[in-house]
Tab-separated table of C-alpha atoms in Angstrom:
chain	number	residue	atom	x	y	z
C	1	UNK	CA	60.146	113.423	104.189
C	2	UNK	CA	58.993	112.698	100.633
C	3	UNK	CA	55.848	110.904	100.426
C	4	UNK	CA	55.131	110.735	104.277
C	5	UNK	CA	51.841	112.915	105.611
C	6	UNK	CA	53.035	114.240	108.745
C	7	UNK	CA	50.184	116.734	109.006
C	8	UNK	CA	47.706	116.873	112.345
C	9	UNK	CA	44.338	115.221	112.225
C	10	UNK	CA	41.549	117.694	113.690
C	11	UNK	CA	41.259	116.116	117.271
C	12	UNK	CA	45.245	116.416	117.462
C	13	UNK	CA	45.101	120.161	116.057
C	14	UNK	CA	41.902	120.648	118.946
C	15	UNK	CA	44.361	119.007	121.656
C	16	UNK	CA	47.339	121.454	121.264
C	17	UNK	CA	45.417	124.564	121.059
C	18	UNK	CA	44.261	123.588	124.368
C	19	UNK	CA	47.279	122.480	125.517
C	20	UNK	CA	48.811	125.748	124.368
C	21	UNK	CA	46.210	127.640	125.844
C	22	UNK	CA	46.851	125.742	129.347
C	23	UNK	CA	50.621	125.929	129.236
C	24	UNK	CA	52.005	128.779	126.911
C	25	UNK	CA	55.179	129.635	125.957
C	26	UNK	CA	57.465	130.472	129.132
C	27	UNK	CA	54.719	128.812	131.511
C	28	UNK	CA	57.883	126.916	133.191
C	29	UNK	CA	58.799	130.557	134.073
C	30	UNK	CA	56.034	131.112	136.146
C	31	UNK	CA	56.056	131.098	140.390
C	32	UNK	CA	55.670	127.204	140.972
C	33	UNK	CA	52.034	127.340	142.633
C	34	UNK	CA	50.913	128.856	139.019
C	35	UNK	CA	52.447	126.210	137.210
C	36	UNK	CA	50.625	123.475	139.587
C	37	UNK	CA	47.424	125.343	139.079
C	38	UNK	CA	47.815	124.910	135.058
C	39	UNK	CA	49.191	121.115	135.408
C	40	UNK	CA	45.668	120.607	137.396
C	41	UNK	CA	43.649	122.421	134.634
C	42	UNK	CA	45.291	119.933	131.952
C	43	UNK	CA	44.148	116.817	133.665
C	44	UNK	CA	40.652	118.363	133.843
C	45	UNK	CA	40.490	119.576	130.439
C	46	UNK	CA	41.390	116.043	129.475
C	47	UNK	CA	39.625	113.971	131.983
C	48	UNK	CA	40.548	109.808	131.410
C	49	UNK	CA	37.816	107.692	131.146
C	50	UNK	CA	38.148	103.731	131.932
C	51	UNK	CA	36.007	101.237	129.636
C	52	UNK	CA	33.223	99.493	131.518
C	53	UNK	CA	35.065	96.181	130.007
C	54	UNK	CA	38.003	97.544	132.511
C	55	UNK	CA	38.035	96.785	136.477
C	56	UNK	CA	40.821	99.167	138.161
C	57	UNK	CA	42.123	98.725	141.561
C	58	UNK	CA	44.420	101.261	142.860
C	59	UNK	CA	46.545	99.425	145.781
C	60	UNK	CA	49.656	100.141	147.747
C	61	UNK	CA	52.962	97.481	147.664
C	62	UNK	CA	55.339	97.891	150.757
C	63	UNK	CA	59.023	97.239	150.185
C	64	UNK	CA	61.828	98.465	152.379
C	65	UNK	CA	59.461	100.016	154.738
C	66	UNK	CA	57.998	102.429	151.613
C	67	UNK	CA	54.952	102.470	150.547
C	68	UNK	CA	54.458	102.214	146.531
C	69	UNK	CA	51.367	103.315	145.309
C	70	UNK	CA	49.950	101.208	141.724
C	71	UNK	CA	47.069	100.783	139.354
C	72	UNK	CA	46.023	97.628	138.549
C	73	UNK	CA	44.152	96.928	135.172
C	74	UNK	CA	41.905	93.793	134.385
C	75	UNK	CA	40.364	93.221	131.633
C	76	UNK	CA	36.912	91.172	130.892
C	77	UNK	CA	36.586	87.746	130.863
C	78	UNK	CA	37.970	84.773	132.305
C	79	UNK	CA	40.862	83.732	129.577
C	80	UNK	CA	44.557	85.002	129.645
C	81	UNK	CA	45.668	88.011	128.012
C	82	UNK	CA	49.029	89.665	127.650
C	83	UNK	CA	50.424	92.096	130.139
C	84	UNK	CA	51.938	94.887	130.285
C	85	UNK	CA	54.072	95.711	133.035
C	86	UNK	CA	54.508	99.688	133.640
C	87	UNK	CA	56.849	101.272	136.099
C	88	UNK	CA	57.843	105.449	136.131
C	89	UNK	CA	60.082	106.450	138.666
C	90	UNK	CA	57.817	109.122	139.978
C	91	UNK	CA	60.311	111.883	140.838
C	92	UNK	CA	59.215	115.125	141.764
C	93	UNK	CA	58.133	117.274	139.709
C	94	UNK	CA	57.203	120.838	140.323
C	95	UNK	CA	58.156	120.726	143.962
């Protein structure tokens, strides 16, 4: 597109060398314990970190006789803010 930058800052360039590292090419090929193993390595090459301004709560909801777990996020202070309302439908994924 003419005009438009749609080159990689340095921290994005870092990220998918990692990534790339973690998961090459054809990694969906491998025996599915291997692919958890790499899966496991990208969440702790990439740990999350919550803002101290941030309380989390993780908590279980029971509908239908399931059990659905969430993560609750408040924010500082005492006055309303907007919300954001999340929901993935989970789904299996590598077994």
């Amino acid at each position: 597109m003419e005009g438009i930058d749609l080159s990689l800052n340095d921290e994005m360039i870092d990220y998918q060398t990692i990534l790339n590292r973690i998961l090459p090419e054809g990694f969906t090929e491998w025996p599915i314990d291997q692919q958890r193993q790499a899966y496991l390595q990208t969440f702790l090459e990439f740990p999350s970190v919550t803002p101290e301004s941030v309380r989390v709560i993780e908590t279980n909801f029971f509908r239908l006789g399931r059990e659905i777990p969430a993560r609750i996020y408040y924010p500082s202070g005492n006055n309303k803010k907007p919300c954001i309302v999340y929901c993935h439908g989970g789904g299996f994924t590598l077994g």
